[in-house]
Every structure is written in structure tokens, then in C-alpha cells.
Coordinates of N, CA, C and O and ligand atoms in Angstrom, one line a residue:
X1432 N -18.4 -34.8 -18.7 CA -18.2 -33.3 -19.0 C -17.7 -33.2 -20.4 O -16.9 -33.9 -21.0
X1433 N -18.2 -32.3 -20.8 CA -17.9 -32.0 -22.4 C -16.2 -31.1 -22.6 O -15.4 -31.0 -21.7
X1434 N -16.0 -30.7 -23.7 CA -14.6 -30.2 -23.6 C -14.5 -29.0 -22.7 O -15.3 -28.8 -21.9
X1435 N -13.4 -28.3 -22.9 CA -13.0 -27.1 -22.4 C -12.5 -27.2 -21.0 O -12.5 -28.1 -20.1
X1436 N -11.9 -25.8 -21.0 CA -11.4 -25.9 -19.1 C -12.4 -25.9 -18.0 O -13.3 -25.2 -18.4
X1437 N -12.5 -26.3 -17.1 CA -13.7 -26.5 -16.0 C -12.8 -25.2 -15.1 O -11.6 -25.3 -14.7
X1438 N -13.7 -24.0 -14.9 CA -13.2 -22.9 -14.4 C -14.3 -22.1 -13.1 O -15.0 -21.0 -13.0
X1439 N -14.0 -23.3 -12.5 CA -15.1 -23.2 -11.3 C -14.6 -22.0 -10.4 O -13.5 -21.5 -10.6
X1440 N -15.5 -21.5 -9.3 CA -15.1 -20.8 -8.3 C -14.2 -20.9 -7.3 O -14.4 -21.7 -6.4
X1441 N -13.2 -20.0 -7.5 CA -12.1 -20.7 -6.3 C -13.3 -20.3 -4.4 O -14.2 -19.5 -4.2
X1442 N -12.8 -21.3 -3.7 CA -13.4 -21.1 -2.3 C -12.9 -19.8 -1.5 O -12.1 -19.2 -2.3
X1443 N -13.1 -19.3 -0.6 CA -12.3 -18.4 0.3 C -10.8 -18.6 0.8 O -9.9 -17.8 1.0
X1444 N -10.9 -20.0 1.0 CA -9.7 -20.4 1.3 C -8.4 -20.7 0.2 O -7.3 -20.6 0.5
X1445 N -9.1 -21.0 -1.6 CA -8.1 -20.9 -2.5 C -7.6 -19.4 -2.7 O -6.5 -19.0 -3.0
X1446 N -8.8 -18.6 -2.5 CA -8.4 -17.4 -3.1 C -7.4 -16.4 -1.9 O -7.1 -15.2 -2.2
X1447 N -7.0 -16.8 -0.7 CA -6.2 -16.6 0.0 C -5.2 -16.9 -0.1 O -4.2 -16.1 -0.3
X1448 N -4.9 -18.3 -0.3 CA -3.9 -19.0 -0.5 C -3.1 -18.1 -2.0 O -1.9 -17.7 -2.0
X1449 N -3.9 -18.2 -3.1 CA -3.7 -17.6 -4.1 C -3.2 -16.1 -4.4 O -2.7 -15.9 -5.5
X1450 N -3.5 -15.1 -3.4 CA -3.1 -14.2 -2.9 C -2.1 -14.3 -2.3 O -1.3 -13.4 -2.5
X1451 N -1.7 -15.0 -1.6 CA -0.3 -15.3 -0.8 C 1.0 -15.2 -1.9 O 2.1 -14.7 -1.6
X1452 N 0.5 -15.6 -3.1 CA 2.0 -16.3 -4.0 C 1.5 -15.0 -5.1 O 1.4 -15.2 -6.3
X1453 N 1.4 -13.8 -4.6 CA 0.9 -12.8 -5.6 C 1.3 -11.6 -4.6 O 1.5 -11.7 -3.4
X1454 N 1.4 -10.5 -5.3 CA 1.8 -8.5 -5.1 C 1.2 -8.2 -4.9 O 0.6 -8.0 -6.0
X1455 N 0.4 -7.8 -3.9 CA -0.1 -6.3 -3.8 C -1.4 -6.5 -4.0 O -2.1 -5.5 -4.1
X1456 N -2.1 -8.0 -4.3 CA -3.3 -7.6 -4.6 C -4.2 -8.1 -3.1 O -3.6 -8.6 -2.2
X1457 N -6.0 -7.8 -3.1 CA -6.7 -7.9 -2.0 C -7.6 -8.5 -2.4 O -7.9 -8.6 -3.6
X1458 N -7.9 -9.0 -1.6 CA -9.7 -9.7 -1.9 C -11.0 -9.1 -1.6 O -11.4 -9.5 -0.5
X1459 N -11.8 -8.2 -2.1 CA -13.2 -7.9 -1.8 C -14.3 -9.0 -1.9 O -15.1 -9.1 -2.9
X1460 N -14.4 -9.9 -0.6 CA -15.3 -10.5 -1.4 C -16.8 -10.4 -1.4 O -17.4 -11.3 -1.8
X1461 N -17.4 -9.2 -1.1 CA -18.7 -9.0 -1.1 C -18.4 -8.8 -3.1 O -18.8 -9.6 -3.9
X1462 N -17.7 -7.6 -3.5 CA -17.8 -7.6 -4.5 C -17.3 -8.5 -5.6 O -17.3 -8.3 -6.8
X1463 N -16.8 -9.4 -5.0 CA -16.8 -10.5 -5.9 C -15.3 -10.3 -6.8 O -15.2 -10.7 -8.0
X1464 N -14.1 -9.8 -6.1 CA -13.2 -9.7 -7.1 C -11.8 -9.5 -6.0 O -11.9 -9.0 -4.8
X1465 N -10.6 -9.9 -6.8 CA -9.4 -9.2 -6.5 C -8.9 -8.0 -6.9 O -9.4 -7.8 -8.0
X1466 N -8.1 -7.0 -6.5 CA -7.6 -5.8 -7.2 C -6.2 -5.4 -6.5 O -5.7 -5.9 -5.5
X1467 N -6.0 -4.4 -7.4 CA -4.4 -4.3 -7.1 C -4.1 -2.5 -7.4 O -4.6 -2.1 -8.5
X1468 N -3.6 -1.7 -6.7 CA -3.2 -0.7 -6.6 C -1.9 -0.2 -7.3 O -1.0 -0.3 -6.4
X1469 N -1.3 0.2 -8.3 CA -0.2 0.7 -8.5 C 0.2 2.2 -8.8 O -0.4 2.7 -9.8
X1470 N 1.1 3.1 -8.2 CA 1.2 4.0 -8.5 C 2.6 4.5 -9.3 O 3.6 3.9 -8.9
X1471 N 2.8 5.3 -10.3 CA 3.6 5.3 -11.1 C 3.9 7.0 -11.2 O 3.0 7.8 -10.8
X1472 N 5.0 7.3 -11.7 CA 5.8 8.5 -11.7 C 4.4 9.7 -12.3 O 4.3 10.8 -11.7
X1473 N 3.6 9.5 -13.3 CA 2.4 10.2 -13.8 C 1.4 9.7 -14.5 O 0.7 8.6 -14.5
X1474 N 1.5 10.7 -15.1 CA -0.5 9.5 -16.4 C 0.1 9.0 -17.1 O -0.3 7.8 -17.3
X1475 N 1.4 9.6 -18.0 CA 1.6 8.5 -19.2 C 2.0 7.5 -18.6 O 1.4 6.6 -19.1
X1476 N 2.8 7.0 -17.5 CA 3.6 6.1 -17.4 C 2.5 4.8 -16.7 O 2.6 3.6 -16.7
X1477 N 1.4 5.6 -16.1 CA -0.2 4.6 -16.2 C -0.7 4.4 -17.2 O -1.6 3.6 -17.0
X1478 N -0.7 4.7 -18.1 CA -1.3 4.9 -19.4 C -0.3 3.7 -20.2 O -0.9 2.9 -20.9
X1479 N 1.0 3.6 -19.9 CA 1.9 2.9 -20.8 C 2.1 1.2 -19.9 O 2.6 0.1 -20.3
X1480 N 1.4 1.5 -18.5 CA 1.3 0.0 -17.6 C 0.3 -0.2 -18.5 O 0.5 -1.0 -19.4
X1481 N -1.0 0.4 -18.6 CA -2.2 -0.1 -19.1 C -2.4 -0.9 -20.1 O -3.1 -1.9 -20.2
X1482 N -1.4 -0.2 -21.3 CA -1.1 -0.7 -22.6 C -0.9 -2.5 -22.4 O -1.5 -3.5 -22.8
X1483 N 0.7 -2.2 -21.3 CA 0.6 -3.4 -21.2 C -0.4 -4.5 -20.8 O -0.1 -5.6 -21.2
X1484 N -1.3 -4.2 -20.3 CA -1.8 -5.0 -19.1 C -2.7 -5.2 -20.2 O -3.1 -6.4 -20.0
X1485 N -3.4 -4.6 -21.5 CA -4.2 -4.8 -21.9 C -3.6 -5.9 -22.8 O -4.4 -6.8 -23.0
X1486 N -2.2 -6.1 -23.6 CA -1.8 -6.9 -24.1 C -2.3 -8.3 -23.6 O -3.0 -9.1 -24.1
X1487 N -1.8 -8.3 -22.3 CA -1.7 -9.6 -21.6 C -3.2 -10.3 -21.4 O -3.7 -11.4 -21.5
X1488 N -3.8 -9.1 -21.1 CA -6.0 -9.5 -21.1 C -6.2 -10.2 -22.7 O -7.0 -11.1 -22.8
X1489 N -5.4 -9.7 -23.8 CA -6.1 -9.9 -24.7 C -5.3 -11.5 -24.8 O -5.9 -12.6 -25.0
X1490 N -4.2 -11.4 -24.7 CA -3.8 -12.9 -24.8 C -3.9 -13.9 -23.8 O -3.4 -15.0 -24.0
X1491 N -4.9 -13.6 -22.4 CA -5.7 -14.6 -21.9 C -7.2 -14.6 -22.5 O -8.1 -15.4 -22.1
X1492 N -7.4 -13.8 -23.4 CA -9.0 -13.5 -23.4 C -9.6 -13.3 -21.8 O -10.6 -14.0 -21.4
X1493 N -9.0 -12.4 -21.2 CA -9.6 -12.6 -19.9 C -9.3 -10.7 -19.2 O -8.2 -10.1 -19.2
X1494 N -10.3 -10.2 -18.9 CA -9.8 -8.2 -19.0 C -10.8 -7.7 -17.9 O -12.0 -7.9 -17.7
X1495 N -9.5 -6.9 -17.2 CA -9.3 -6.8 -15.8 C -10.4 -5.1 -15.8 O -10.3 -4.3 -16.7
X1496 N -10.9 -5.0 -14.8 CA -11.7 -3.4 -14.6 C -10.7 -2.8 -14.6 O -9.8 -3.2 -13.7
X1497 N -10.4 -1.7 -15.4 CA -9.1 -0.4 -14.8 C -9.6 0.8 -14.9 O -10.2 1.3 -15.8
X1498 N -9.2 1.3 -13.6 CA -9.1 2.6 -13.6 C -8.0 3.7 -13.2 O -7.5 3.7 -12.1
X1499 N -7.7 4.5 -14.2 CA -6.6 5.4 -14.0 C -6.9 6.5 -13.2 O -8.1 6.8 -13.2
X1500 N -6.1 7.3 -12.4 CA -6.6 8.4 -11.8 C -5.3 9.2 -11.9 O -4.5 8.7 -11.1
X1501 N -4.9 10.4 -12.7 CA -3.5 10.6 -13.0 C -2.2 9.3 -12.8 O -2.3 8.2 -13.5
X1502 N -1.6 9.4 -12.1 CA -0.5 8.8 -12.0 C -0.9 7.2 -11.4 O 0.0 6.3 -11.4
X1503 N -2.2 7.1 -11.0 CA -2.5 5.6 -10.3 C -3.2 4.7 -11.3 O -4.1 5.2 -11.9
X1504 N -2.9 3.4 -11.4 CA -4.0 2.5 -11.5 C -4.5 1.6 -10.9 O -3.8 1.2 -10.0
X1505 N -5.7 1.0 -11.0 CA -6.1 0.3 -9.8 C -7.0 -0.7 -10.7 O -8.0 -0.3 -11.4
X1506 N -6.7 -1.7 -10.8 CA -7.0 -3.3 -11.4 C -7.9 -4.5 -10.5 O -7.9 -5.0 -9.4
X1507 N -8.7 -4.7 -11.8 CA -9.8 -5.3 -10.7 C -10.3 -6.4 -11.6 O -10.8 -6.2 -12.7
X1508 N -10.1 -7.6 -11.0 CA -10.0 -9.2 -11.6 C -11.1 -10.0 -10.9 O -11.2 -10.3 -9.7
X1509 N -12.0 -10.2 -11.8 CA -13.0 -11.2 -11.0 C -14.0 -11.6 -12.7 O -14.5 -11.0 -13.7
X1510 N -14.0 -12.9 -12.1 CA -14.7 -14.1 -13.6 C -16.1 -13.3 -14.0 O -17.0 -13.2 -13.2
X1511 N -16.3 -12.9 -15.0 CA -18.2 -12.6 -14.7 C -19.1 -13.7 -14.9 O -20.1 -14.1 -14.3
X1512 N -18.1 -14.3 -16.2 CA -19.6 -15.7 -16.8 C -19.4 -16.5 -15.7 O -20.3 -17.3 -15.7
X1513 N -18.2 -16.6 -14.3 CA -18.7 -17.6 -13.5 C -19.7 -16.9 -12.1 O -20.5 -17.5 -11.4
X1514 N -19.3 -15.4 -12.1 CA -19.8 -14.9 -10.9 C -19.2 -15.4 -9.3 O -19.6 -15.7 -8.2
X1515 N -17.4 -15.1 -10.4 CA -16.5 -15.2 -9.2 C -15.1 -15.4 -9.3 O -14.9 -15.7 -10.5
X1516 N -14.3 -15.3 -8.7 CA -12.7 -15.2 -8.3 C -12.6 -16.7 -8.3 O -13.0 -17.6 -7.6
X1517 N -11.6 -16.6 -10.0 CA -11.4 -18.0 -10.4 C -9.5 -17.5 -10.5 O -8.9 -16.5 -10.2
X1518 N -9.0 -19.5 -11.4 CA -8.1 -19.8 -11.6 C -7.7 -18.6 -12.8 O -6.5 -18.4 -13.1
X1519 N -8.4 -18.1 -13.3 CA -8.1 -17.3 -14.7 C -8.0 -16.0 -14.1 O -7.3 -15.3 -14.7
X1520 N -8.5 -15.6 -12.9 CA -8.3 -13.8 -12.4 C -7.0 -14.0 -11.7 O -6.3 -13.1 -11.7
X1521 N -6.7 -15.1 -11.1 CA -5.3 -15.3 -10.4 C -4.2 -15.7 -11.7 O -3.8 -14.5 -11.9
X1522 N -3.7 -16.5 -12.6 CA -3.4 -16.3 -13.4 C -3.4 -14.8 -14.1 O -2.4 -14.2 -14.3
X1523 N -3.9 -14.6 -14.2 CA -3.7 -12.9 -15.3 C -3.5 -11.7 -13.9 O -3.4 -10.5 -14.2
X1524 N -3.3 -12.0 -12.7 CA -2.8 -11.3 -11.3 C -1.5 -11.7 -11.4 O -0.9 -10.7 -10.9
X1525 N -0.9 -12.2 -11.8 CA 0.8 -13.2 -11.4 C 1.0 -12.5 -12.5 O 2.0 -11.9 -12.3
X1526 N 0.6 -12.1 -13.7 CA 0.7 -11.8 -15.0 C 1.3 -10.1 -14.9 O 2.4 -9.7 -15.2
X1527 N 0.0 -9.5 -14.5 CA 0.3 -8.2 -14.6 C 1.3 -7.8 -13.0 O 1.4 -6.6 -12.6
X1528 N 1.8 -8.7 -12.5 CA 2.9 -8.6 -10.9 C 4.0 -8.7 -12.2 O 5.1 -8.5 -11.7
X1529 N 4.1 -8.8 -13.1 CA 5.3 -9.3 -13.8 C 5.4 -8.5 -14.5 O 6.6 -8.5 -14.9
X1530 N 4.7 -7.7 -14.9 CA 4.0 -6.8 -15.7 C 4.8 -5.2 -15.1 O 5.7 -4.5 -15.5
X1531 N 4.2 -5.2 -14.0 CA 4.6 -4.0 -12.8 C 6.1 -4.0 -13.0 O 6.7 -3.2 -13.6
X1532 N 6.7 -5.5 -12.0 CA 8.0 -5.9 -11.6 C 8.9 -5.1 -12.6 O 9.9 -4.4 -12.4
X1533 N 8.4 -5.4 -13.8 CA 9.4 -4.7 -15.1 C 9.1 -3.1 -15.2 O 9.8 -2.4 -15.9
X1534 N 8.3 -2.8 -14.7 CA 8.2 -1.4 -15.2 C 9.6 -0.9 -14.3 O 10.2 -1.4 -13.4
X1535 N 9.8 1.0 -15.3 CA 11.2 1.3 -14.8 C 10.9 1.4 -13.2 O 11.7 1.1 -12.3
X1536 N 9.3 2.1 -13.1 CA 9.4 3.2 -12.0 C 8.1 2.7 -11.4 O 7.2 2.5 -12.1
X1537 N 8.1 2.5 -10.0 CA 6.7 2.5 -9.5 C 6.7 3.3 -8.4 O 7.6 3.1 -7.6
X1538 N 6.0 4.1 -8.0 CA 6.3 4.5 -6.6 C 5.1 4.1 -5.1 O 3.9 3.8 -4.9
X1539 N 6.2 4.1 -4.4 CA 5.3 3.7 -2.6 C 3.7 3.9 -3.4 O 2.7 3.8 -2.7
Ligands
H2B2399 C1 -16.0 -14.9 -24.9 C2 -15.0 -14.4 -23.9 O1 -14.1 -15.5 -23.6 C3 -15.6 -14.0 -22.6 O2 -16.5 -12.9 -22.8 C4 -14.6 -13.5 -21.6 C5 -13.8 -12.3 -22.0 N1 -13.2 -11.6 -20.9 C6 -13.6 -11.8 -19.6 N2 -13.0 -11.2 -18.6 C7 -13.4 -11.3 -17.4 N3 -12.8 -10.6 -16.4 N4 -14.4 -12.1 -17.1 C8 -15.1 -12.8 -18.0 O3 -16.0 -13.6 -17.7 C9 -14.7 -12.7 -19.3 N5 -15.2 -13.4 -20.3

């Protein structure tokens, strides 16, 4: 094997397990990805998670689908160049739970 990280497809079974030790997130696996729901007091304060979250994408080199809907975001992690829910969509999942955890305000 040549350099670099080997960032194979996690099985059904890692990506469960992997989900266990993580917030709020689910597994779709027809579509091929994890996501995660958060809702927050309005748009800016989705707007000011996002910011964050885009920090953290850019310092994995690795950037999550988001979509805002006023006060909601809903985050969606899945590998493309492997064509699947790897070690890198779980990593940057634990990422942005840390991410949430700190914010002032999240609501139900
Ligand atoms: C060159 C660069 O590392 C790749 O294009 C990265 C960038 N961000 C990425 N993000 C996600 N979610 N999946 C990828 O396959 C991916 N590839």
C-alpha cells in the first residue's frame, strides 16, 4: 500500500457501534450517510453553529451537507470519494457534538 490514511468503508455494524459513542446523530443507510438534527433559539444562532461547524470541516478537510431552515440545522456526513460512512464522517460527528455541547442554547 502506498502512503496516506486507508479510509475504507465502515460496515453496518461499525457505523452503529460508532453512533453509540455520538449525540443525536442517525444512520440512513440507503442514502449513504449519518445526520444530525439541531435546533437553536433562531437563524442567527444556526447561522453562528454553522460558522462553527464550517471551521471544524475546513480543518478536517472533510464538509458535512447543511441545511438551515430558520432556527434548525440538520447535518449530513457521509465520504463521497469512498461512497460511504467512514472513520472521517464519524470523527467530524464527535466534532461538531462538541461543537453543539458548547453552544449557549439549543432547544428540545
Ligand atoms: C480533496 C479533498 O480532500 C476532498 O475533495 C474531500 C473534501 N471534503 C470532503 N467531504 C466529504 N464529506 N466527502 C469527501 O469525500 C470529501 N472529499
Amino acid at each position: 500500500m502506498s502512503g496516506g490514511v486507508a479510509m475504507a468503508g465502515l460496515s453496518g455494524e461499525q457505523v452503529r457501534e460508532g453512533l453509540g459513542r455520538l449525540d443525536g446523530w442517525e444512520w440512513d443507510p440507503e442514502a449513504v450517510l449519518i445526520h444530525r438534527t439541531v435546533r437553536l433559539p433562531d437563524f442567527l444562532a444556526a447561522v453562528a453553529l454553522v460558522n462553527e461547524v464550517a471551521q471544524a470541516a475546513e480543518q478536517a478537510d472533510h464538509h458535512p451537507d447543511i441545511d438551515i431552515r430558520y432556527n434548525t440545522v440538520r447535518l449530513a456526513l457521509s465520504t463521497h470519494s469512498e461512497g460511504a460512512v467512514t472513520d472521517k464522517d464519524m470523527a467530524l460527528a464527535a466534532r461538531v457534538d462538541e461543537l453543539v455541547a458548547a453552544t449557549a442554547q439549543t432547544l428540545e
